[in-house]
Amino acid sequence: MRLFKFIIIISFCLFGIYSISMNFVDESKNFTHQSEIDYPVDKVFPQFNNLQNFTTWNDYFTGKKDLNFTYFTPYEGIGSAMKYSDKDNGEFGDFFIRYSNPNRTLRYQLFDGENDNPYLIDVKFTATGNKTRMLWNVQTPKRSYLERSLNLVAEDFFVENIDKSMKNLYQLLGNKVDKDQKLASVKYDSLMIENREGGLLLGVNVSTRNTKDILFKNVIMNHGKVLNFVRSDLGKKDDEFGAPVLLINPSNLKDKEVSYFYGVPLPKRVAVSDNNFNFQTVNASKVYVMYYQGNYNNRVKNIQQLLKQAKKDTLRNGLLIEEFLEDPTENQDVKLKLSLPVFR
C-alpha cells in the first residue's frame, strides 16, 4: 500500500514538473534551415513543384515503409494535392502546395495524421551559378498543452530529414544528368530508320479538342493520371515501367478533335480494377524515326516529313508513336522521339 501511494505521489510530482516546464514551451515552433545542392535551379525546382517527383526523394516519405500515395490534379504547382497512408492506416496524412512562384518560392501545407493543425513549410530558392541554395522555414502545428514537448525535438527531426532528402535528390539528379548527356548526343530533326520491338502499354483512351492550348494541357493531365495510377494503384517504381508513349493516327492531326492513347510500357499484364485504364499492344515493326525538341504544337512539321518519306517509299503506315523523353510540362519545350511504323 505504501509503495502504491509512493508511486502515485511520484507520478503527481513528475506530472507537475512536466506541466510547469510546458509553460516555457511555445504551442508552435518556427525554425529555419539552409541547404545547397550542386545543380541549377531549373533542374531542382521541378522536383519540389511536382508532388509525384517530391515523394520519390524526400526522406519524410521514402523513410516510411509501404506508403501508398493518391495524387490529385493539377499534378504540379498551386493546388497540387496528395494523400498518403500505409496498409494499416497507422501512418497517413495530406500534403498540399499552397503557393508556387517558379524557381523562387514554394509553400507546402502538411496535415500529419489526425492533427487538424498543419505544418507550414516555405522553401525559398536562390540560384548561385550552377548551384541552388534553399532556405527552409518550418512552422510546426499548434499543439495542446500536454503535446508541446514534441516541439522540443521537431527542429532536429526536420533538419535531419532535409539533409537526408538533399542526398537523395543529389543522386536522383545525377541520374537525370546522365540521361540528359545521352540526349545531348541525339541528332534532332534527322530522319532515321530503326527496327522497333513490340511491347505492352497500359494507359487511357482520350478524345479532346485539337487546339494549341487545349491539346497539350490535355496530354499533361493524362500524363499525370497514368503515372499516378501506375505508381500509386499498381505500386510500380520508376524503373519498373518505360517512358510514356502517345499513340495517334497521324492523318487526324489537322482535325478539330483528335483521339489518342496515352500509356506507359509494362513488361507483362497485371490485374487492373479501374475501367478507365486498358492495355494496348504495339507490334514490332520497321519505323521511320525523328527526334524533336521544341514547342509541342510544332512537332507536326516533323511528322509530315515522316509521312512524306513513307509515301515516297510507297509504304503504308501505322499509328504514330510519340515517346516523351522528358515529362511534359506546361509552358516548356518537349523532347520527343517520333516513330512512324511502316510496312508494305
XYZ file of C-alpha atoms in Angstrom:
344
model
C 0.000 0.000 0.000
C 2.831 2.366 0.878
C 4.507 1.520 -2.424
C 1.291 2.319 -4.291
C 0.981 5.694 -2.510
C 4.631 6.403 -3.226
C 4.116 5.699 -6.944
C 1.073 7.991 -7.028
C 2.962 10.807 -5.276
C 5.935 10.459 -7.624
C 3.594 10.430 -10.631
C 1.879 13.619 -9.482
C 5.242 15.265 -8.888
C 6.513 14.313 -12.319
C 3.287 15.487 -13.923
C 3.547 18.760 -12.015
C 7.128 19.285 -13.118
C 6.156 18.471 -16.722
C 3.177 20.859 -16.573
C 5.293 23.682 -15.189
C 8.017 23.119 -17.792
C 5.436 23.213 -20.613
C 4.652 26.803 -19.640
C 8.038 27.678 -21.113
C 7.419 25.829 -24.406
C 5.539 27.617 -27.200
C 2.419 25.969 -28.601
C 4.113 26.008 -32.040
C 7.679 26.498 -33.186
C 9.356 28.268 -36.102
C 12.828 27.457 -37.343
C 14.904 27.843 -40.500
C 17.466 25.632 -42.172
C 19.670 26.282 -45.185
C 20.750 23.655 -47.695
C 22.583 23.705 -51.008
C 22.774 21.333 -53.962
C 25.193 21.300 -56.896
C 22.564 21.605 -59.625
C 20.967 24.665 -61.256
C 17.591 25.871 -60.041
C 15.788 24.952 -63.270
C 16.688 21.308 -62.567
C 15.962 21.466 -58.835
C 12.662 23.371 -58.667
C 10.571 20.858 -60.709
C 11.484 18.187 -58.157
C 9.765 20.307 -55.495
C 6.898 21.694 -57.572
C 5.594 18.273 -58.666
C 4.406 16.106 -55.772
C 4.919 12.899 -57.744
C 8.577 13.883 -58.051
C 8.762 15.147 -54.473
C 7.723 11.855 -52.885
C 10.394 9.860 -54.742
C 13.308 11.504 -52.920
C 12.004 13.287 -49.797
C 13.015 11.267 -46.756
C 9.821 12.161 -44.892
C 8.010 9.827 -47.306
C 10.732 7.456 -48.540
C 11.752 6.743 -44.947
C 8.334 5.278 -44.131
C 7.562 1.736 -45.228
C 4.707 0.683 -47.515
C 3.188 4.115 -48.057
C 0.567 4.439 -50.776
C 0.021 7.794 -52.473
C -3.001 9.291 -54.190
C -2.296 12.424 -56.242
C -4.879 14.966 -57.366
C -4.901 17.357 -60.310
C -3.217 19.643 -61.018
C -0.155 17.477 -60.543
C 2.223 20.418 -60.162
C 2.133 23.979 -58.886
C -0.531 25.761 -56.848
C -3.429 23.495 -55.933
C -1.467 20.243 -56.173
C -2.511 17.777 -53.500
C -1.980 14.222 -52.370
C -2.978 11.757 -49.669
C -0.679 9.151 -48.184
C -1.263 6.157 -45.924
C 0.200 2.772 -45.105
C -1.669 -0.535 -45.248
C -2.777 -0.392 -41.611
C -3.581 3.327 -41.747
C -1.145 3.850 -38.902
C 0.670 6.484 -40.970
C -1.496 8.831 -43.008
C -1.912 12.465 -43.946
C -2.493 15.110 -46.601
C 0.030 17.294 -48.408
C -0.647 20.454 -50.445
C 1.165 23.095 -52.472
C -0.427 26.384 -51.425
C 1.871 28.791 -53.266
C 4.308 28.438 -56.146
C 6.496 31.080 -57.769
C 8.583 29.177 -60.356
C 12.276 28.857 -59.449
C 11.794 31.192 -56.480
C 9.371 30.160 -53.737
C 7.098 27.330 -52.616
C 4.743 26.908 -49.681
C 3.632 23.476 -48.527
C 0.948 22.515 -46.042
C 1.244 19.140 -44.311
C -1.528 17.571 -42.229
C 0.050 14.620 -40.440
C -2.307 12.002 -39.022
C -5.459 13.254 -37.319
C -3.968 16.631 -36.443
C -6.226 19.411 -37.775
C -3.402 21.933 -37.477
C -0.881 21.749 -40.333
C 2.844 22.136 -40.685
C 3.632 25.169 -42.848
C 6.805 24.761 -44.881
C 8.192 27.596 -47.008
C 11.148 26.986 -49.301
C 12.999 29.869 -50.952
C 15.250 29.024 -53.919
C 18.300 31.112 -54.800
C 20.386 30.428 -57.890
C 24.140 30.697 -57.282
C 25.749 29.842 -60.594
C 25.211 26.147 -61.262
C 24.187 25.578 -57.659
C 20.899 26.149 -55.854
C 20.612 27.387 -52.300
C 17.407 26.632 -50.402
C 16.174 28.361 -47.275
C 13.606 26.269 -45.424
C 11.223 27.911 -42.967
C 9.171 25.432 -40.958
C 6.296 26.238 -38.618
C 5.052 23.316 -36.532
C 1.331 22.867 -35.753
C -0.205 24.463 -32.700
C -0.188 21.755 -30.046
C -2.192 21.141 -26.923
C -0.644 21.795 -23.537
C 0.413 18.181 -22.989
C 1.793 17.713 -26.521
C 4.108 20.715 -26.567
C 7.116 18.582 -25.708
C 7.064 17.415 -29.343
C 8.171 20.912 -30.342
C 11.429 20.345 -28.473
C 12.532 17.679 -30.967
C 10.767 18.975 -34.102
C 13.726 21.016 -35.348
C 16.220 18.153 -35.056
C 13.779 15.836 -36.832
C 13.211 18.174 -39.775
C 16.865 19.169 -40.144
C 17.876 15.503 -40.293
C 15.067 14.835 -42.777
C 16.107 17.743 -45.021
C 19.767 16.710 -45.030
C 18.908 13.108 -45.961
C 16.497 14.341 -48.619
C 19.172 16.515 -50.226
C 21.445 13.480 -50.565
C 18.619 11.539 -52.208
C 17.860 14.426 -54.554
C 21.521 14.824 -55.500
C 21.669 11.163 -56.518
C 18.390 11.405 -58.428
C 19.502 14.485 -60.354
C 22.817 12.789 -61.085
C 20.934 10.023 -62.860
C 18.915 12.620 -64.759
C 22.084 14.440 -65.819
C 23.443 11.180 -67.240
C 20.220 10.874 -69.209
C 20.495 14.499 -70.359
C 24.038 13.894 -71.567
C 22.814 10.963 -73.641
C 20.007 13.119 -75.032
C 22.537 15.819 -75.873
C 24.148 13.454 -78.356
C 20.835 12.842 -80.149
C 20.550 14.267 -83.662
C 17.310 16.214 -83.783
C 15.276 16.682 -86.976
C 17.202 13.943 -88.807
C 15.264 11.059 -90.342
C 16.477 7.586 -89.391
C 15.294 4.014 -89.867
C 15.066 1.597 -86.942
C 13.553 -1.752 -86.040
C 11.270 -1.209 -83.064
C 10.480 -4.067 -80.701
C 6.889 -4.837 -79.804
C 5.556 -4.130 -76.346
C 2.634 -3.809 -73.979
C 1.239 -0.432 -72.925
C -1.099 0.389 -70.044
C -2.947 3.669 -70.339
C -6.086 5.579 -71.257
C -8.022 6.347 -74.432
C -8.636 10.070 -74.825
C -10.607 12.417 -77.070
C -10.058 16.166 -76.935
C -10.253 19.367 -78.942
C -7.259 19.857 -81.207
C -6.265 23.427 -80.408
C -2.811 24.687 -79.467
C -3.527 25.222 -75.770
C -6.097 22.511 -75.076
C -4.315 19.530 -76.653
C -1.014 19.902 -74.806
C -2.736 20.637 -71.472
C -4.806 17.506 -72.025
C -1.647 15.479 -72.682
C -0.062 16.809 -69.467
C -3.184 15.952 -67.472
C -3.307 12.380 -68.784
C 0.441 12.001 -68.290
C -0.084 12.717 -64.596
C -3.169 10.492 -64.469
C -1.355 7.485 -65.931
C 1.790 7.873 -63.810
C -0.329 8.370 -60.693
C -2.204 5.136 -61.383
C 0.909 3.106 -62.185
C 2.873 4.378 -59.191
C 0.104 4.578 -56.598
C -2.505 1.962 -57.536
C -0.133 -0.590 -59.035
C 2.782 0.228 -56.730
C 5.301 0.328 -59.574
C 8.655 2.053 -59.131
C 10.093 4.234 -61.900
C 12.485 1.505 -63.031
C 9.574 -0.934 -63.457
C 7.957 0.843 -66.397
C 9.160 2.619 -69.526
C 8.974 6.131 -70.948
C 5.425 7.464 -71.590
C 4.067 6.900 -75.087
C 1.279 8.567 -77.060
C -0.333 6.700 -79.977
C -2.273 8.708 -82.545
C -3.432 8.434 -86.149
C -1.187 10.961 -87.958
C -3.813 11.603 -90.631
C -6.081 13.132 -87.961
C -3.625 15.743 -86.681
C -5.409 18.579 -88.501
C -8.903 17.601 -87.317
C -10.770 19.823 -84.860
C -10.963 16.905 -82.432
C -8.452 14.095 -82.010
C -8.386 10.753 -80.233
C -5.227 9.222 -78.832
C -3.959 6.579 -76.421
C -1.552 7.598 -73.660
C 0.263 4.923 -71.683
C 3.493 3.511 -70.309
C 5.244 0.249 -71.254
C 4.956 -2.635 -68.773
C 6.794 -5.976 -69.006
C 3.595 -8.012 -68.568
C -0.127 -7.743 -67.925
C -1.300 -7.076 -64.380
C -4.728 -7.011 -62.776
C -6.380 -3.624 -63.313
C -9.586 -2.763 -61.450
C -10.121 0.723 -62.909
C -12.117 0.526 -66.145
C -10.634 3.832 -67.323
C -7.346 2.031 -67.964
C -6.691 -0.637 -70.549
C -3.847 -2.447 -72.267
C -2.719 -1.866 -75.823
C -0.250 -3.996 -77.751
C 2.329 -2.401 -80.032
C 3.655 -4.796 -82.663
C 7.299 -4.998 -83.653
C 7.909 -3.116 -86.884
C 10.250 -1.118 -89.046
C 9.911 2.571 -88.121
C 10.915 5.920 -89.556
C 12.259 7.979 -86.663
C 12.882 11.655 -85.954
C 13.866 13.230 -82.657
C 12.143 16.524 -81.950
C 12.794 19.291 -79.437
C 10.607 22.381 -79.169
C 7.028 23.552 -78.781
C 4.685 20.565 -78.764
C 2.397 22.016 -81.421
C 5.281 22.495 -83.875
C 6.096 18.775 -83.963
C 3.601 18.434 -86.846
C 6.245 19.538 -89.375
C 8.471 16.612 -88.398
C 5.546 14.205 -88.544
C 4.736 15.415 -92.046
C 8.329 14.646 -93.068
C 7.923 11.074 -91.827
C 4.647 10.686 -93.727
C 6.180 12.195 -96.854
C 9.083 9.743 -96.717
C 6.716 6.785 -96.276
C 4.688 7.933 -99.276
C 7.852 8.397 -101.327
C 8.892 4.834 -100.486
C 5.354 3.609 -101.343
C 4.849 2.256 -97.829
C 1.767 2.220 -95.665
C 1.963 3.474 -92.105
C 0.509 2.603 -88.719
C -0.259 4.740 -85.680
C 2.315 7.413 -84.895
C 4.271 6.760 -81.689
C 5.266 9.841 -79.678
C 7.692 8.836 -76.933
C 8.251 11.502 -74.266
C 11.943 11.556 -73.376
C 11.184 14.039 -70.590
C 7.985 14.617 -68.638
C 5.731 17.083 -70.495
C 5.460 20.327 -68.545
C 3.233 23.321 -69.209
C 4.938 26.296 -70.899
C 8.088 24.259 -71.586
C 9.503 22.640 -74.706
C 9.188 18.891 -75.147
C 11.718 16.270 -76.170
C 10.117 13.575 -78.308
C 11.088 10.517 -80.238
C 8.637 10.350 -83.153
C 8.313 6.866 -84.642
C 6.163 6.001 -87.652
C 5.692 2.252 -88.266
C 5.854 1.441 -91.999
C 5.084 -1.694 -93.988
C 4.182 -2.892 -97.477
